[in-house]
Amino acid sequence: MFTEAILTTYKEKYDLVALCDTNELRSAYHNKIYKEKYGLEPLPTYHVRDFDLMIEREKPDVMIVTSADFSHHEYIIRALKAGCDVITEKPMTIDEVKCQQIIDTVKETGKEVRVSFNYRYAPSRSKVKELILEGAIGQVRSVHFEWLLDTTHGADYFRRWHRDKRNSGGLMVHKATHHFDLVNWWLDSVPETVFGLGSLGFYGKINGMAQGNYYPYLRSTDNPAARDDPFGLDMRENEKLNNLYWKSEHIDGYVRDLNVFGDGISIEDTMNVLVKYRNGAQMSYSLHAYSPWEGYRIAFNGTRGRIELDEMERSYISAGSGHITDGVTQSRQLKVLPHWEKPYEVEVPHGEGGHGGGDPLLLNALFSDKPVTDALGRSATHVDGALSILTGIAANRSFATGQPVKVSDLLKCDFL
C-alpha cells in the first residue's frame, strides 16, 4: 500500500530510497514487481541487522515501519533517534513497556510518529463522526460494538506468528486496536477502566478434536494430510504467497501455513470487553474470529436517540466440497433513531480502495504536497496509537487476572 503510493500517485514529492527486511528474497521479490510494473531499477536492500547502516547511507527523511508487531518499537525508536520521522502501521506496539519507550523517545527527539489508522477514513465511519459532531443523538452515553472475523480472514491469524501472543499482543492488540481507536476518535475521549473475558474457544488442537475439525498435520502446503481440510492453506496455489513465503522461508523461518487446530496457540479467538471512558461513556465490545461472515455492528446510545451502523464486509458460501469460497455479498446500513421522531437512513457514499475506501484518503493525508484540511481530525499521532492499544493491553491483563484494569496504571504520560 505505502510503496505503490510513493511510486505512483506521490512520485513527484517522494522517492522510495531503500528496503529493509529480515529476508533478502522478499526484498528481491518486491524489486522484481517494481521493475515489472513501474520500470524502477532495483532499490538498495538491507537486512535488518544493517538498519542503522541503511539510515547512514540512504539518509531517509521518513521511515515506514511494517515489520512484525513485536518489533515495531525497535525500528520506530531507532529511526527517531537517527533523525527520521516515522509512519507506522497499527498496532504501534504490543505492550505498555514498549509503548512507554516510544512515548519517551518522541519527547526526547522531537520527531513525529504517525499511525496509519485507515479505518478512520472510510466513508461510513467518517459519516458516523459527522453525525456525532452535529449532535444527531445528543451526548453519547454508551456504545455496543460487535466485530466478526470470518473463518477465512480470522483463521489466518492462527496460521502464522500472530498465534503467539508474545509476537502480536493477541487480537485484542493486533486487530482490535483499529476498533478501539475508532471509539476513542468517535467519542473524543480516552479509556479509563477496562474489564474483559477472553478464551480460545474454537481454534487449537483440543477444540479441533472436540468439534471434529482436527486433521493430523503440522503444516498444510504440499501436504496430502491437509488436502480435505477447509482450513488448510497451500501457498503454492497463490503466486504471491508462494514467492514471498514458501520459497523464502528457509532464510528467516517465517512459517505461514500452520494448522489452525494445532498446538502452540496462545491468543484468544473469543473476546468480550467492557470499557469506561473519561467522558462517562461506556462500551461493550466483542470480537470473534470464527464467524460465517465478516463485518461489524455498532450502536451508539445518546441523550437524544441512537445511531446504528451495520456493515457486512464479506460473506462466503460453501461450494459443496467443504471448501470456503469468497462470497459476493456486501451490505451497509446507517440509521439514526431520534427520540420522538421518525427514524431515518443516512446515505453513505461508496468508497473506492482498500479498507472500505479508507486507504486512498489515508495515503493522501500522509503524502499529499497540499495542505489537507480535515474537520474530522482523522490524522493519528503516537498519542492516538498509544490510546488505541492501551484498551487491548488492559484487556489482556484483565483476561489474565480476572480483575478490572485502570489504564492510567499502565503508562507515565500526560494524556491519561
Coordinates of N, CA, C and O in Angstrom, one line a residue, residues 118-221:
N118 N -6.3 3.6 8.9 CA -7.1 3.8 7.7 C -8.6 3.6 7.9 O -9.4 4.2 7.2
Y119 N -9.0 2.9 9.0 CA -10.4 2.8 9.3 C -11.1 4.1 9.6 O -12.3 4.3 9.3
R120 N -10.4 5.1 10.1 CA -11.0 6.4 10.3 C -11.5 7.1 9.1 O -12.4 7.9 9.1
Y121 N -10.8 6.7 8.0 CA -11.1 7.4 6.7 C -12.2 6.8 5.8 O -12.6 7.5 4.9
A122 N -12.6 5.6 6.2 CA -13.7 5.0 5.4 C -14.9 5.9 5.5 O -15.3 6.4 6.6
P123 N -15.7 6.1 4.4 CA -16.8 7.0 4.4 C -17.9 6.7 5.4 O -18.4 7.6 6.0
S124 N -18.1 5.4 5.7 CA -19.2 5.1 6.7 C -18.8 5.6 8.1 O -19.6 6.1 8.8
R125 N -17.5 5.3 8.4 CA -17.1 5.7 9.8 C -16.9 7.2 9.9 O -17.1 7.8 11.0
S126 N -16.5 7.9 8.8 CA -16.4 9.3 8.8 C -17.8 9.9 9.0 O -18.0 10.9 9.7
K127 N -18.8 9.3 8.4 CA -20.2 9.8 8.5 C -20.7 9.7 9.9 O -21.4 10.6 10.4
V128 N -20.3 8.6 10.6 CA -20.7 8.5 12.0 C -20.1 9.6 12.8 O -20.8 10.2 13.7
K129 N -18.9 9.9 12.6 CA -18.2 11.0 13.3 C -18.9 12.3 13.0 O -19.2 13.1 14.0
E130 N -19.3 12.6 11.8 CA -20.1 13.8 11.5 C -21.4 13.9 12.2 O -21.7 14.9 12.8
L131 N -22.1 12.8 12.3 CA -23.4 12.7 13.0 C -23.2 13.0 14.4 O -24.0 13.8 15.0
I132 N -22.2 12.4 15.0 CA -22.0 12.7 16.5 C -21.6 14.1 16.7 O -22.1 14.8 17.6
L133 N -20.7 14.7 15.9 CA -20.3 16.1 16.0 C -21.5 17.1 15.8 O -21.6 18.1 16.4
E134 N -22.4 16.7 14.9 CA -23.6 17.5 14.7 C -24.6 17.4 15.8 O -25.6 18.2 15.8
G135 N -24.4 16.5 16.7 CA -25.4 16.3 17.8 C -26.6 15.6 17.5 O -27.7 15.7 18.1
A136 N -26.5 14.7 16.4 CA -27.7 14.0 16.0 C -28.4 13.2 17.0 O -29.6 13.0 17.0
I137 N -27.6 12.7 18.0 CA -28.2 11.9 19.1 C -27.8 12.5 20.5 O -27.9 11.8 21.5
G138 N -27.4 13.7 20.5 CA -27.0 14.4 21.8 C -25.7 13.8 22.2 O -24.8 13.5 21.4
Q139 N -25.5 13.7 23.5 CA -24.3 13.2 24.1 C -24.3 11.6 24.1 O -25.3 11.0 24.6
V140 N -23.3 11.0 23.6 CA -23.2 9.6 23.6 C -22.9 9.1 25.0 O -21.9 9.5 25.6
R141 N -23.8 8.2 25.4 CA -23.6 7.6 26.8 C -23.1 6.2 26.8 O -22.5 5.7 27.7
S142 N -23.4 5.4 25.7 CA -23.0 4.0 25.6 C -22.8 3.6 24.2 O -23.4 4.1 23.3
V143 N -21.9 2.6 24.0 CA -21.6 2.1 22.7 C -21.6 0.6 22.8 O -21.1 0.0 23.7
H144 N -22.3 -0.1 21.8 CA -22.2 -1.5 21.7 C -21.6 -1.9 20.4 O -22.1 -1.5 19.3
F145 N -20.5 -2.6 20.4 CA -19.7 -2.8 19.2 C -19.3 -4.3 19.1 O -18.7 -4.9 20.0
E146 N -19.8 -4.9 18.0 CA -19.5 -6.3 17.8 C -18.8 -6.4 16.4 O -19.2 -5.9 15.4
W147 N -17.6 -7.0 16.5 CA -16.8 -7.2 15.3 C -16.6 -8.7 15.0 O -16.2 -9.4 16.0
L148 N -16.9 -9.1 13.8 CA -16.8 -10.5 13.4 C -15.7 -10.8 12.4 O -15.7 -10.1 11.3
L149 N -14.8 -11.7 12.6 CA -13.8 -12.1 11.6 C -14.3 -13.5 11.1 O -14.7 -14.3 11.9
D150 N -14.3 -13.7 9.8 CA -14.8 -15.0 9.3 C -13.7 -16.0 9.4 O -12.6 -15.8 9.8
T151 N -14.1 -17.2 9.0 CA -13.2 -18.4 9.0 C -12.2 -18.4 7.9 O -11.5 -19.4 7.7
T152 N -12.2 -17.4 7.1 CA -11.1 -17.2 6.1 C -10.1 -16.2 6.7 O -8.9 -16.6 6.9
H153 N -10.5 -15.0 6.9 CA -9.6 -14.0 7.5 C -9.2 -14.3 8.9 O -8.1 -14.3 9.3
G154 N -10.2 -14.6 9.7 CA -10.0 -14.9 11.1 C -9.0 -16.0 11.4 O -8.1 -16.0 12.2
A155 N -9.2 -17.1 10.6 CA -8.4 -18.2 10.7 C -6.9 -17.9 10.4 O -6.0 -18.5 11.0
D156 N -6.7 -17.0 9.5 CA -5.3 -16.7 9.1 C -4.4 -16.2 10.2 O -3.2 -16.4 10.2
Y157 N -5.0 -15.6 11.3 CA -4.2 -15.2 12.4 C -3.7 -16.4 13.2 O -2.8 -16.2 14.1
F158 N -4.3 -17.5 13.0 CA -3.9 -18.7 13.8 C -3.0 -19.6 13.0 O -2.6 -20.7 13.5
R159 N -2.6 -19.2 11.8 CA -1.6 -20.0 11.0 C -0.2 -19.5 11.1 O 0.7 -20.2 10.8
R160 N 0.0 -18.2 11.6 CA 1.3 -17.6 11.5 C 1.7 -17.0 12.8 O 1.1 -17.3 13.8
W161 N 2.6 -16.0 12.8 CA 3.2 -15.5 14.0 C 2.3 -14.9 15.0 O 2.5 -14.8 16.2
H162 N 1.1 -14.4 14.5 CA 0.1 -13.8 15.3 C -0.4 -14.7 16.4 O -0.8 -14.3 17.5
R163 N -0.3 -16.0 16.2 CA -0.9 -17.0 17.1 C -0.2 -17.1 18.4 O -0.7 -17.6 19.4
D164 N 1.0 -16.5 18.5 CA 1.8 -16.4 19.7 C 1.7 -15.0 20.2 O 2.1 -14.0 19.6
K165 N 1.1 -14.9 21.4 CA 0.8 -13.5 22.0 C 2.0 -12.7 22.2 O 2.0 -11.5 22.1
R166 N 3.2 -13.3 22.3 CA 4.4 -12.6 22.5 C 4.8 -11.8 21.2 O 5.5 -10.9 21.3
N167 N 4.3 -12.3 20.1 CA 4.5 -11.6 18.8 C 3.5 -10.5 18.5 O 3.9 -9.5 17.9
S168 N 2.3 -10.7 18.9 CA 1.2 -9.8 18.4 C 0.4 -9.1 19.4 O -0.4 -8.2 19.1
G169 N 0.6 -9.5 20.7 CA -0.3 -9.0 21.7 C -1.7 -9.6 21.7 O -2.6 -9.1 22.4
G170 N -1.9 -10.6 20.8 CA -3.2 -11.2 20.6 C -4.1 -10.3 19.8 O -3.8 -9.2 19.4
L171 N -5.3 -10.8 19.5 CA -6.2 -10.0 18.6 C -6.7 -8.7 19.3 O -7.2 -7.8 18.7
M172 N -6.7 -8.7 20.7 CA -7.1 -7.5 21.4 C -6.2 -6.3 21.1 O -6.6 -5.2 21.1
V173 N -4.9 -6.6 20.7 CA -4.0 -5.6 20.3 C -3.9 -5.5 18.8 O -4.1 -4.5 18.1
H174 N -3.5 -6.7 18.2 CA -3.2 -6.6 16.7 C -4.4 -6.2 15.9 O -4.3 -5.3 15.0
K175 N -5.6 -6.7 16.2 CA -6.8 -6.4 15.4 C -7.6 -5.3 16.0 O -8.0 -4.3 15.4
A176 N -7.9 -5.5 17.3 CA -8.9 -4.6 18.0 C -8.4 -3.1 18.1 O -9.1 -2.2 18.4
T177 N -7.0 -2.9 18.0 CA -6.5 -1.6 18.0 C -7.2 -0.7 17.0 O -7.5 0.5 17.3
H178 N -7.6 -1.2 15.8 CA -8.4 -0.5 14.9 C -9.7 0.0 15.5 O -10.1 1.2 15.4
H179 N -10.4 -0.9 16.2 CA -11.7 -0.7 16.7 C -11.7 0.3 17.9 O -12.5 1.2 18.0
F180 N -10.7 0.0 18.8 CA -10.6 0.9 20.0 C -10.2 2.3 19.5 O -10.7 3.3 20.2
D181 N -9.4 2.4 18.5 CA -9.1 3.8 18.0 C -10.3 4.5 17.5 O -10.5 5.7 17.7
L182 N -11.2 3.7 16.7 CA -12.4 4.3 16.2 C -13.2 4.9 17.4 O -13.8 6.0 17.3
V183 N -13.4 4.1 18.4 CA -14.3 4.6 19.5 C -13.6 5.8 20.2 O -14.4 6.7 20.6
N184 N -12.3 5.7 20.5 CA -11.7 6.9 21.1 C -11.9 8.1 20.2 O -12.2 9.2 20.8
W185 N -11.8 8.0 18.9 CA -12.0 9.1 18.0 C -13.4 9.5 17.9 O -13.7 10.7 18.0
W186 N -14.3 8.6 17.8 CA -15.8 8.9 17.7 C -16.2 9.7 19.0 O -16.9 10.7 18.9
L187 N -15.8 9.2 20.1 CA -16.2 9.8 21.4 C -15.4 11.0 21.8 O -15.8 11.7 22.7
D188 N -14.2 11.2 21.2 CA -13.3 12.2 21.5 C -12.9 12.1 23.0 O -13.0 13.1 23.8
S189 N -12.6 10.9 23.4 CA -12.3 10.6 24.8 C -11.2 9.5 24.9 O -10.8 9.0 23.9
V190 N -10.9 9.2 26.1 CA -9.8 8.2 26.4 C -10.3 7.1 27.3 O -11.2 7.4 28.2
P191 N -9.9 5.9 27.2 CA -10.3 4.8 28.1 C -9.8 5.0 29.5 O -8.6 5.4 29.7
E192 N -10.6 4.7 30.5 CA -10.1 4.8 31.9 C -10.1 3.4 32.6 O -9.1 3.1 33.2
T193 N -11.1 2.6 32.4 CA -11.2 1.3 33.1 C -11.6 0.3 32.1 O -12.5 0.5 31.3
V194 N -11.0 -0.9 32.2 CA -11.2 -2.0 31.2 C -11.4 -3.3 32.0 O -10.6 -3.6 32.9
F195 N -12.4 -4.0 31.6 CA -12.6 -5.4 32.2 C -12.9 -6.3 31.0 O -13.7 -5.9 30.1
G196 N -12.3 -7.5 31.0 CA -12.6 -8.4 29.8 C -12.5 -9.8 30.2 O -11.9 -10.2 31.2
L197 N -13.1 -10.6 29.3 CA -13.0 -12.1 29.3 C -12.6 -12.5 28.0 O -13.1 -12.1 26.9
G198 N -11.7 -13.5 27.9 CA -11.2 -14.0 26.7 C -10.8 -15.4 26.8 O -10.4 -15.9 27.8
S199 N -11.0 -16.2 25.7 CA -10.7 -17.6 25.7 C -10.4 -18.1 24.3 O -10.7 -17.4 23.3
L200 N -9.8 -19.2 24.2 CA -9.6 -19.9 22.9 C -10.7 -21.0 22.8 O -10.6 -22.0 23.4
G201 N -11.7 -20.6 22.1 CA -12.9 -21.5 22.2 C -13.2 -22.2 20.9 O -14.1 -23.1 20.9
F202 N -12.5 -21.9 19.8 CA -12.7 -22.6 18.5 C -11.5 -23.2 17.9 O -11.5 -24.4 17.6
Y203 N -10.4 -22.4 17.8 CA -9.2 -22.9 17.2 C -8.4 -23.7 18.3 O -8.7 -23.7 19.4
G204 N -7.3 -24.3 17.9 CA -6.4 -25.0 18.8 C -6.8 -26.5 18.7 O -7.9 -26.9 18.3
K205 N -5.8 -27.4 19.1 CA -6.0 -28.8 19.0 C -7.1 -29.4 19.8 O -7.9 -30.2 19.3
I206 N -7.2 -29.0 21.0 CA -8.3 -29.5 21.9 C -9.7 -29.2 21.3 O -10.5 -30.1 21.2
N207 N -9.9 -27.9 20.8 CA -11.2 -27.6 20.3 C -11.4 -28.3 18.9 O -12.5 -28.7 18.6
G208 N -10.3 -28.4 18.1 CA -10.5 -29.1 16.8 C -10.9 -30.5 17.0 O -11.8 -31.0 16.3
M209 N -10.3 -31.2 18.0 CA -10.7 -32.6 18.2 C -12.1 -32.7 18.7 O -12.9 -33.6 18.3
A210 N -12.5 -31.8 19.6 CA -13.8 -31.9 20.2 C -14.9 -31.6 19.1 O -16.0 -32.1 19.2
Q211 N -14.5 -30.7 18.2 CA -15.5 -30.3 17.1 C -15.4 -31.2 15.9 O -16.2 -31.0 15.0
G212 N -14.5 -32.1 15.8 CA -14.4 -32.9 14.7 C -13.7 -32.2 13.5 O -13.8 -32.6 12.3
N213 N -12.9 -31.1 13.8 CA -12.3 -30.3 12.8 C -10.8 -30.7 12.7 O -10.1 -30.1 11.8
Y214 N -10.3 -31.6 13.5 CA -8.9 -31.8 13.6 C -8.3 -32.7 12.5 O -8.9 -33.8 12.3
Y215 N -7.4 -32.2 11.7 CA -6.6 -33.0 10.8 C -5.2 -33.2 11.3 O -4.6 -32.1 11.6
P216 N -4.6 -34.3 11.3 CA -3.3 -34.5 11.9 C -2.1 -34.1 11.0 O -1.5 -35.0 10.4
Y217 N -1.9 -32.8 11.0 CA -0.7 -32.3 10.3 C -0.2 -31.1 11.0 O -1.0 -30.4 11.7
L218 N 1.1 -30.8 10.7 CA 1.6 -29.6 11.3 C 1.5 -28.4 10.4 O 1.0 -27.3 10.8
R219 N 1.8 -28.6 9.1 CA 1.7 -27.6 8.1 C 0.9 -28.1 6.9 O 0.9 -29.3 6.6
S220 N 0.3 -27.2 6.1 CA -0.6 -27.6 5.1 C -0.1 -27.6 3.7 O -0.5 -28.4 2.8
T221 N 0.9 -26.8 3.4 CA 1.4 -26.7 2.0 C 2.1 -28.0 1.6 O 2.9 -28.5 2.3

